[in-house]
Amino acid sequence: MASTNVQFSVATHIMTALGDHYGEHCTSTFLAESVHTTPSFVRKSISKLVKAGLVIATRGNVGYCLLSRPPAKINLLDIYRASEAPATFEMHNYPVEKTCRTSTNIKKIMGNVLSKAQSGFEEELAAITLADLVAQVRARSK
Amino acid sequence: MASTNVQFSVATHIMTALGDHYGEHCTSTFLAESVHTTPSFVRKSISKLVKAGLVIATRGNVGYCLLSRPPAKINLLDIYRASEAPATFEMHNYPVEKTCRTSTNIKKIMGNVLSKAQSGFEEELAAITLADLVAQVRARSK
DNA sequence: GCTTATGTATATATCACAGATACATAAGCA
DNA sequence: TGCTTATGTATCTGTGATATATACATAAGC
């Protein structure tokens, strides 16, 4: 499954589990079992969430993770940005053919297009909170 | 530059060049020179545009490409779909941990999230026509 | 049938990614 | 103080998607 970026979905999975257990202490081993992948991969993902200020992790003998604020105050755009997933699409990087005005200008123009499309993507994410996801998990497991 | 998908930006580059030369006959060699990559790669991209009905290509001694309809009647979502670029993000595909309700339900829930975000992305693309891009190219080359 | 275009199949090189390992760091506790 | 057990991180490897290169099939004008 290499080469399809799953950073965002793994980060969201971790955050949802932390949200479902909000107030409790979770270990990275527990989270790795929930995602069902290796602890090293999960820890790398958690590390980004900690750096983004979404998760607090303590170290030492009784280390644990917990959300830094309530699930209702975290949205999916926060998680998306924290996960450092690559941009949805890249402009190609071929040299410019100076005799062609399309070639001369397309990179700048396409850059604007991609940035707009990315904004559309991000607006949808910003509208969904972690609390929404936790509620859905709980509703489905009844 | 492998592993970052540039299908969409290459397809848009080709379409913009065809739009700028709307009414004329363009060869794949000309288009390859504009994009500044290999003819085989460009031809593969054109082939998808032809299958999607956006471009007409004739073969034989005087083969050429042209848009099937005016640039104002083609939007970037048409091109995006034709380029067969992969989805912006994939859900991870790890096994389900049955003892965890987050793990049990996250795939379905996250599927909805990604589909919403994808829609936001696509709506922005649908709002931009090829004629817009051609106009920008012309404005910038003055 | 020669030329020159598009169309496509196949092989190769590269690169980002997940996965694995090893070890550093940190803090509670005996 | 040192043992234990947690997180943090650096590094290497295997894999797969991608762009690229090559070769050849197909098609149509002349």
Short mmCIF file of N, CA and C in Angstrom, two decimals, chain B:
data_model
loop_
_atom_site.label_atom_id
_atom_site.label_comp_id
_atom_site.label_asym_id
_atom_site.label_seq_id
_atom_site.Cartn_x
_atom_site.Cartn_y
_atom_site.Cartn_z
N MET B 1 11.03 13.39 -10.77
CA MET B 1 9.72 13.95 -10.44
C MET B 1 8.63 12.87 -10.40
N ALA B 2 9.07 11.64 -10.39
CA ALA B 2 8.09 10.56 -10.32
C ALA B 2 7.33 10.64 -9.00
N SER B 3 6.15 10.06 -8.97
CA SER B 3 5.39 9.90 -7.74
C SER B 3 4.65 11.16 -7.29
N THR B 4 4.79 12.25 -7.99
CA THR B 4 3.83 13.32 -7.79
C THR B 4 3.03 13.40 -9.07
N ASN B 5 1.74 13.21 -8.96
CA ASN B 5 0.91 13.08 -10.15
C ASN B 5 0.69 14.42 -10.83
N VAL B 6 1.14 14.51 -12.06
CA VAL B 6 1.01 15.76 -12.81
C VAL B 6 0.04 15.62 -13.97
N GLN B 7 -0.71 14.54 -14.00
CA GLN B 7 -1.64 14.30 -15.10
C GLN B 7 -2.59 15.48 -15.32
N PHE B 8 -3.14 15.96 -14.24
CA PHE B 8 -4.13 17.03 -14.36
C PHE B 8 -3.50 18.30 -14.91
N SER B 9 -2.33 18.66 -14.40
CA SER B 9 -1.73 19.91 -14.86
C SER B 9 -1.23 19.79 -16.30
N VAL B 10 -0.77 18.61 -16.67
CA VAL B 10 -0.35 18.42 -18.06
C VAL B 10 -1.57 18.47 -18.99
N ALA B 11 -2.63 17.80 -18.58
CA ALA B 11 -3.85 17.80 -19.41
C ALA B 11 -4.38 19.23 -19.57
N THR B 12 -4.34 20.00 -18.50
CA THR B 12 -4.82 21.38 -18.57
C THR B 12 -3.92 22.23 -19.47
N HIS B 13 -2.62 21.98 -19.38
CA HIS B 13 -1.68 22.69 -20.24
C HIS B 13 -2.01 22.41 -21.71
N ILE B 14 -2.19 21.17 -22.03
CA ILE B 14 -2.52 20.79 -23.41
C ILE B 14 -3.82 21.44 -23.87
N MET B 15 -4.81 21.37 -23.02
CA MET B 15 -6.12 21.93 -23.38
C MET B 15 -6.05 23.45 -23.55
N THR B 16 -5.26 24.09 -22.72
CA THR B 16 -5.13 25.54 -22.84
C THR B 16 -4.46 25.91 -24.15
N ALA B 17 -3.43 25.16 -24.51
CA ALA B 17 -2.75 25.41 -25.79
C ALA B 17 -3.72 25.19 -26.95
N LEU B 18 -4.51 24.12 -26.86
CA LEU B 18 -5.49 23.86 -27.92
C LEU B 18 -6.55 24.97 -27.95
N GLY B 19 -6.88 25.47 -26.77
CA GLY B 19 -7.86 26.56 -26.68
C GLY B 19 -7.33 27.84 -27.28
N ASP B 20 -6.06 28.10 -27.03
CA ASP B 20 -5.44 29.31 -27.58
C ASP B 20 -5.38 29.23 -29.10
N HIS B 21 -5.27 28.01 -29.61
CA HIS B 21 -5.20 27.81 -31.06
C HIS B 21 -6.52 27.23 -31.58
N TYR B 22 -7.62 27.59 -30.92
CA TYR B 22 -8.92 27.04 -31.30
C TYR B 22 -9.24 27.37 -32.76
N GLY B 23 -9.61 26.33 -33.51
CA GLY B 23 -9.89 26.52 -34.93
C GLY B 23 -8.73 26.05 -35.80
N GLU B 24 -7.52 26.05 -35.21
CA GLU B 24 -6.36 25.59 -35.96
C GLU B 24 -6.14 24.09 -35.70
N HIS B 25 -5.25 23.52 -36.51
CA HIS B 25 -4.88 22.12 -36.32
C HIS B 25 -3.54 22.05 -35.60
N CYS B 26 -3.49 21.33 -34.47
CA CYS B 26 -2.24 21.19 -33.73
C CYS B 26 -1.76 19.74 -33.78
N THR B 27 -0.47 19.54 -33.91
CA THR B 27 0.08 18.18 -33.87
C THR B 27 0.53 17.87 -32.44
N SER B 28 0.66 16.59 -32.13
CA SER B 28 1.08 16.20 -30.78
C SER B 28 2.54 16.63 -30.55
N THR B 29 3.30 16.73 -31.61
CA THR B 29 4.68 17.21 -31.48
C THR B 29 4.71 18.66 -31.01
N PHE B 30 3.84 19.47 -31.62
CA PHE B 30 3.73 20.86 -31.19
C PHE B 30 3.34 20.95 -29.73
N LEU B 31 2.37 20.14 -29.33
CA LEU B 31 1.92 20.16 -27.94
C LEU B 31 3.01 19.67 -27.00
N ALA B 32 3.74 18.66 -27.44
CA ALA B 32 4.84 18.13 -26.61
C ALA B 32 5.90 19.20 -26.41
N GLU B 33 6.13 20.00 -27.43
CA GLU B 33 7.11 21.08 -27.30
C GLU B 33 6.62 22.15 -26.33
N SER B 34 5.33 22.42 -26.36
CA SER B 34 4.79 23.42 -25.45
C SER B 34 4.91 22.97 -24.00
N VAL B 35 4.56 21.69 -23.74
CA VAL B 35 4.65 21.17 -22.38
C VAL B 35 6.12 20.94 -22.01
N HIS B 36 6.91 20.65 -23.03
CA HIS B 36 8.34 20.38 -22.85
C HIS B 36 8.58 19.04 -22.19
N THR B 37 7.87 18.05 -22.68
CA THR B 37 8.15 16.69 -22.24
C THR B 37 8.09 15.79 -23.47
N THR B 38 8.16 14.49 -23.27
CA THR B 38 8.26 13.57 -24.40
C THR B 38 6.92 13.42 -25.12
N PRO B 39 6.98 13.26 -26.45
CA PRO B 39 5.75 13.08 -27.23
C PRO B 39 4.92 11.89 -26.76
N SER B 40 5.56 10.84 -26.32
CA SER B 40 4.80 9.65 -25.93
C SER B 40 3.94 9.96 -24.71
N PHE B 41 4.51 10.73 -23.79
CA PHE B 41 3.75 11.08 -22.58
C PHE B 41 2.57 11.98 -22.92
N VAL B 42 2.83 12.93 -23.79
CA VAL B 42 1.76 13.84 -24.20
C VAL B 42 0.68 13.09 -24.97
N ARG B 43 1.09 12.17 -25.80
CA ARG B 43 0.10 11.42 -26.58
C ARG B 43 -0.78 10.58 -25.68
N LYS B 44 -0.18 10.03 -24.61
CA LYS B 44 -0.99 9.27 -23.65
C LYS B 44 -2.04 10.17 -23.01
N SER B 45 -1.61 11.37 -22.70
CA SER B 45 -2.53 12.32 -22.07
C SER B 45 -3.62 12.74 -23.05
N ILE B 46 -3.23 13.01 -24.28
CA ILE B 46 -4.20 13.38 -25.31
C ILE B 46 -5.21 12.25 -25.52
N SER B 47 -4.70 11.04 -25.50
CA SER B 47 -5.54 9.88 -25.72
C SER B 47 -6.71 9.85 -24.73
N LYS B 48 -6.43 10.23 -23.47
CA LYS B 48 -7.50 10.27 -22.47
C LYS B 48 -8.50 11.37 -22.78
N LEU B 49 -7.98 12.50 -23.25
CA LEU B 49 -8.86 13.62 -23.57
C LEU B 49 -9.76 13.27 -24.74
N VAL B 50 -9.23 12.50 -25.67
CA VAL B 50 -10.02 12.06 -26.81
C VAL B 50 -11.13 11.12 -26.34
N LYS B 51 -10.76 10.16 -25.46
CA LYS B 51 -11.75 9.21 -24.96
C LYS B 51 -12.86 9.91 -24.20
N ALA B 52 -12.51 11.02 -23.53
CA ALA B 52 -13.51 11.77 -22.76
C ALA B 52 -14.35 12.66 -23.66
N GLY B 53 -13.99 12.73 -24.94
CA GLY B 53 -14.79 13.51 -25.87
C GLY B 53 -14.46 14.99 -25.88
N LEU B 54 -13.37 15.38 -25.24
CA LEU B 54 -13.00 16.80 -25.21
C LEU B 54 -12.16 17.20 -26.41
N VAL B 55 -11.47 16.23 -26.98
CA VAL B 55 -10.55 16.50 -28.09
C VAL B 55 -10.86 15.54 -29.22
N ILE B 56 -10.71 16.04 -30.43
CA ILE B 56 -10.82 15.19 -31.61
C ILE B 56 -9.44 15.05 -32.21
N ALA B 57 -9.03 13.83 -32.49
CA ALA B 57 -7.72 13.60 -33.10
C ALA B 57 -7.91 12.80 -34.37
N THR B 58 -7.25 13.23 -35.44
CA THR B 58 -7.29 12.46 -36.67
C THR B 58 -5.93 11.83 -36.89
N ARG B 59 -5.91 10.73 -37.59
CA ARG B 59 -4.65 10.02 -37.81
C ARG B 59 -4.24 10.17 -39.26
N GLY B 60 -3.17 9.49 -39.56
CA GLY B 60 -2.70 9.53 -40.94
C GLY B 60 -1.69 10.61 -41.19
N ASN B 61 -1.42 10.81 -42.43
CA ASN B 61 -0.34 11.69 -42.88
C ASN B 61 -0.43 13.10 -42.32
N VAL B 62 -1.63 13.63 -42.24
CA VAL B 62 -1.79 14.99 -41.75
C VAL B 62 -2.61 15.01 -40.46
N GLY B 63 -2.27 14.05 -39.57
CA GLY B 63 -3.00 13.95 -38.31
C GLY B 63 -2.89 15.21 -37.49
N TYR B 64 -3.92 15.51 -36.72
CA TYR B 64 -3.90 16.71 -35.89
C TYR B 64 -4.90 16.55 -34.75
N CYS B 65 -4.83 17.48 -33.81
CA CYS B 65 -5.76 17.52 -32.69
C CYS B 65 -6.50 18.83 -32.70
N LEU B 66 -7.74 18.81 -32.22
CA LEU B 66 -8.45 20.06 -31.98
C LEU B 66 -9.53 19.83 -30.95
N LEU B 67 -9.98 20.90 -30.33
CA LEU B 67 -11.03 20.79 -29.32
C LEU B 67 -12.33 20.39 -29.98
N SER B 68 -13.12 19.60 -29.27
CA SER B 68 -14.38 19.14 -29.83
C SER B 68 -15.46 20.21 -29.71
N ARG B 69 -15.24 21.19 -28.79
CA ARG B 69 -16.20 22.29 -28.65
C ARG B 69 -15.46 23.53 -28.15
N PRO B 70 -16.13 24.69 -28.18
CA PRO B 70 -15.43 25.93 -27.82
C PRO B 70 -14.94 25.92 -26.38
N PRO B 71 -13.85 26.62 -26.11
CA PRO B 71 -13.26 26.67 -24.77
C PRO B 71 -14.24 27.14 -23.70
N ALA B 72 -15.22 27.95 -24.08
CA ALA B 72 -16.19 28.44 -23.09
C ALA B 72 -17.12 27.33 -22.62
N LYS B 73 -17.17 26.24 -23.39
CA LYS B 73 -18.08 25.15 -23.03
C LYS B 73 -17.35 23.96 -22.42
N ILE B 74 -16.11 24.22 -22.00
CA ILE B 74 -15.33 23.18 -21.32
C ILE B 74 -14.87 23.75 -20.00
N ASN B 75 -15.14 23.04 -18.90
CA ASN B 75 -14.64 23.53 -17.62
C ASN B 75 -13.54 22.61 -17.08
N LEU B 76 -12.90 23.05 -16.03
CA LEU B 76 -11.74 22.31 -15.53
C LEU B 76 -12.10 20.99 -14.87
N LEU B 77 -13.35 20.88 -14.44
CA LEU B 77 -13.77 19.59 -13.90
C LEU B 77 -13.84 18.55 -15.01
N ASP B 78 -14.27 18.98 -16.21
CA ASP B 78 -14.25 18.08 -17.38
C ASP B 78 -12.83 17.55 -17.60
N ILE B 79 -11.89 18.46 -17.54
CA ILE B 79 -10.50 18.08 -17.81
C ILE B 79 -9.96 17.21 -16.68
N TYR B 80 -10.30 17.59 -15.46
CA TYR B 80 -9.85 16.82 -14.29
C TYR B 80 -10.33 15.37 -14.40
N ARG B 81 -11.59 15.20 -14.72
CA ARG B 81 -12.14 13.84 -14.82
C ARG B 81 -11.50 13.09 -15.97
N ALA B 82 -11.30 13.80 -17.07
CA ALA B 82 -10.71 13.14 -18.24
C ALA B 82 -9.28 12.69 -17.96
N SER B 83 -8.58 13.44 -17.12
CA SER B 83 -7.16 13.14 -16.88
C SER B 83 -6.97 11.91 -16.01
N GLU B 84 -8.05 11.41 -15.46
CA GLU B 84 -8.02 10.20 -14.64
C GLU B 84 -6.98 10.27 -13.53
N ALA B 85 -6.86 11.47 -12.96
CA ALA B 85 -5.97 11.62 -11.83
C ALA B 85 -6.55 10.87 -10.64
N PRO B 86 -5.70 10.36 -9.75
CA PRO B 86 -6.22 9.60 -8.61
C PRO B 86 -6.97 10.52 -7.64
N ALA B 87 -7.78 9.95 -6.77
CA ALA B 87 -8.50 10.73 -5.77
C ALA B 87 -7.49 11.47 -4.91
N THR B 88 -7.92 12.60 -4.39
CA THR B 88 -7.00 13.42 -3.61
C THR B 88 -6.45 12.66 -2.41
N PHE B 89 -7.32 11.94 -1.70
CA PHE B 89 -6.85 11.13 -0.59
C PHE B 89 -7.57 9.82 -0.51
N GLU B 90 -6.86 8.86 0.00
CA GLU B 90 -7.43 7.53 0.17
C GLU B 90 -7.61 7.26 1.65
N MET B 91 -8.62 6.49 1.95
CA MET B 91 -8.76 5.96 3.29
C MET B 91 -7.69 4.90 3.47
N HIS B 92 -7.15 4.79 4.66
CA HIS B 92 -6.17 3.72 4.88
C HIS B 92 -6.88 2.38 4.82
N ASN B 93 -6.12 1.34 4.61
CA ASN B 93 -6.73 0.04 4.35
C ASN B 93 -6.28 -1.02 5.36
N TYR B 94 -5.99 -0.58 6.58
CA TYR B 94 -5.57 -1.54 7.59
C TYR B 94 -6.78 -2.35 8.06
N PRO B 95 -6.51 -3.54 8.63
CA PRO B 95 -7.63 -4.36 9.13
C PRO B 95 -8.35 -3.66 10.26
N VAL B 96 -9.60 -4.08 10.50
CA VAL B 96 -10.40 -3.51 11.58
C VAL B 96 -10.06 -4.20 12.89
N GLU B 97 -9.89 -3.40 13.94
CA GLU B 97 -9.73 -3.94 15.29
C GLU B 97 -11.11 -3.97 15.93
N LYS B 98 -11.66 -5.16 16.06
CA LYS B 98 -13.08 -5.27 16.43
C LYS B 98 -13.40 -4.82 17.85
N THR B 99 -12.36 -4.79 18.69
CA THR B 99 -12.62 -4.39 20.08
C THR B 99 -12.70 -2.87 20.23
N CYS B 100 -12.45 -2.14 19.14
CA CYS B 100 -12.44 -0.67 19.22
C CYS B 100 -13.50 -0.10 18.30
N ARG B 101 -14.41 0.67 18.87
CA ARG B 101 -15.52 1.14 18.02
C ARG B 101 -15.07 2.18 17.01
N THR B 102 -14.01 2.92 17.34
CA THR B 102 -13.48 3.84 16.34
C THR B 102 -12.98 3.07 15.12
N SER B 103 -12.19 2.03 15.40
CA SER B 103 -11.63 1.22 14.31
C SER B 103 -12.74 0.58 13.48
N THR B 104 -13.80 0.16 14.16
CA THR B 104 -14.89 -0.53 13.48
C THR B 104 -15.62 0.38 12.49
N ASN B 105 -15.72 1.65 12.83
CA ASN B 105 -16.59 2.55 12.05
C ASN B 105 -15.88 3.63 11.24
N ILE B 106 -14.60 3.81 11.50
CA ILE B 106 -13.91 4.97 10.93
C ILE B 106 -13.88 4.97 9.41
N LYS B 107 -13.80 3.81 8.80
CA LYS B 107 -13.65 3.77 7.34
C LYS B 107 -14.87 4.34 6.63
N LYS B 108 -16.02 3.94 7.10
CA LYS B 108 -17.25 4.43 6.48
C LYS B 108 -17.40 5.93 6.71
N ILE B 109 -17.16 6.35 7.95
CA ILE B 109 -17.30 7.76 8.30
C ILE B 109 -16.31 8.62 7.53
N MET B 110 -15.09 8.15 7.48
CA MET B 110 -14.04 8.90 6.79
C MET B 110 -14.29 8.92 5.28
N GLY B 111 -14.90 7.84 4.79
CA GLY B 111 -15.27 7.81 3.38
C GLY B 111 -16.20 8.97 3.04
N ASN B 112 -17.18 9.22 3.90
CA ASN B 112 -18.09 10.34 3.68
C ASN B 112 -17.36 11.67 3.73
N VAL B 113 -16.46 11.80 4.68
CA VAL B 113 -15.69 13.03 4.81
C VAL B 113 -14.89 13.31 3.55
N LEU B 114 -14.18 12.30 3.09
CA LEU B 114 -13.33 12.49 1.91
C LEU B 114 -14.17 12.80 0.68
N SER B 115 -15.32 12.18 0.62
CA SER B 115 -16.19 12.43 -0.52
C SER B 115 -16.72 13.87 -0.50
N LYS B 116 -17.04 14.39 0.67
CA LYS B 116 -17.46 15.78 0.78
C LYS B 116 -16.33 16.73 0.37
N ALA B 117 -15.15 16.45 0.87
CA ALA B 117 -14.01 17.31 0.58
C ALA B 117 -13.71 17.30 -0.92
N GLN B 118 -13.82 16.11 -1.50
CA GLN B 118 -13.61 15.98 -2.94
C GLN B 118 -14.63 16.82 -3.70
N SER B 119 -15.86 16.83 -3.23
CA SER B 119 -16.89 17.65 -3.87
C SER B 119 -16.54 19.12 -3.83
N GLY B 120 -16.04 19.57 -2.68
CA GLY B 120 -15.64 20.97 -2.57
C GLY B 120 -14.57 21.32 -3.58
N PHE B 121 -13.63 20.41 -3.72
CA PHE B 121 -12.54 20.53 -4.69
C PHE B 121 -13.11 20.63 -6.11
N GLU B 122 -14.02 19.74 -6.41
CA GLU B 122 -14.55 19.67 -7.77
C GLU B 122 -15.45 20.86 -8.13
N GLU B 123 -16.17 21.36 -7.13
CA GLU B 123 -17.03 22.51 -7.39
C GLU B 123 -16.21 23.72 -7.85
N GLU B 124 -15.07 23.89 -7.23
CA GLU B 124 -14.20 25.00 -7.61
C GLU B 124 -13.72 24.83 -9.04
N LEU B 125 -13.38 23.60 -9.39
CA LEU B 125 -12.91 23.33 -10.76
C LEU B 125 -14.02 23.58 -11.77
N ALA B 126 -15.23 23.18 -11.41
CA ALA B 126 -16.35 23.32 -12.34
C ALA B 126 -16.65 24.79 -12.64
N ALA B 127 -16.26 25.67 -11.74
CA ALA B 127 -16.56 27.09 -11.89
C ALA B 127 -15.59 27.80 -12.83
N ILE B 128 -14.54 27.09 -13.26
CA ILE B 128 -13.54 27.71 -14.12
C ILE B 128 -13.62 27.08 -15.51
N THR B 129 -13.75 27.93 -16.53
CA THR B 129 -13.81 27.38 -17.89
C THR B 129 -12.44 27.48 -18.56
N LEU B 130 -12.29 26.68 -19.59
CA LEU B 130 -11.06 26.74 -20.37
C LEU B 130 -10.89 28.12 -21.00
N ALA B 131 -12.02 28.73 -21.36
CA ALA B 131 -11.96 30.09 -21.93
C ALA B 131 -11.33 31.07 -20.95
N ASP B 132 -11.61 30.89 -19.66
CA ASP B 132 -11.00 31.74 -18.64
C ASP B 132 -9.48 31.62 -18.70
N LEU B 133 -9.00 30.40 -18.79
CA LEU B 133 -7.55 30.19 -18.81
C LEU B 133 -6.92 30.79 -20.06
N VAL B 134 -7.58 30.57 -21.19
CA VAL B 134 -7.06 31.10 -22.45
C VAL B 134 -6.99 32.63 -22.37
N ALA B 135 -8.04 33.23 -21.81
CA ALA B 135 -8.06 34.69 -21.68
C ALA B 135 -6.90 35.16 -20.80
N GLN B 136 -6.63 34.42 -19.75
CA GLN B 136 -5.52 34.80 -18.85
C GLN B 136 -4.18 34.69 -19.56
N VAL B 137 -4.02 33.63 -20.34
CA VAL B 137 -2.78 33.46 -21.10
C VAL B 137 -2.57 34.65 -22.03
N ARG B 138 -3.63 35.02 -22.71
CA ARG B 138 -3.53 36.11 -23.69
C ARG B 138 -3.26 37.44 -22.99
N ALA B 139 -3.93 37.64 -21.85
CA ALA B 139 -3.74 38.90 -21.12
C ALA B 139 -2.30 39.02 -20.63
N ARG B 140 -1.76 37.92 -20.19
CA ARG B 140 -0.41 37.96 -19.63
C ARG B 140 0.67 38.10 -20.70
N SER B 141 0.37 37.68 -21.92
CA SER B 141 1.42 37.68 -22.94
C SER B 141 1.45 39.00 -23.71
N LYS B 142 0.61 39.92 -23.29
CA LYS B 142 0.59 41.21 -23.99
C LYS B 142 1.81 42.04 -23.63
#
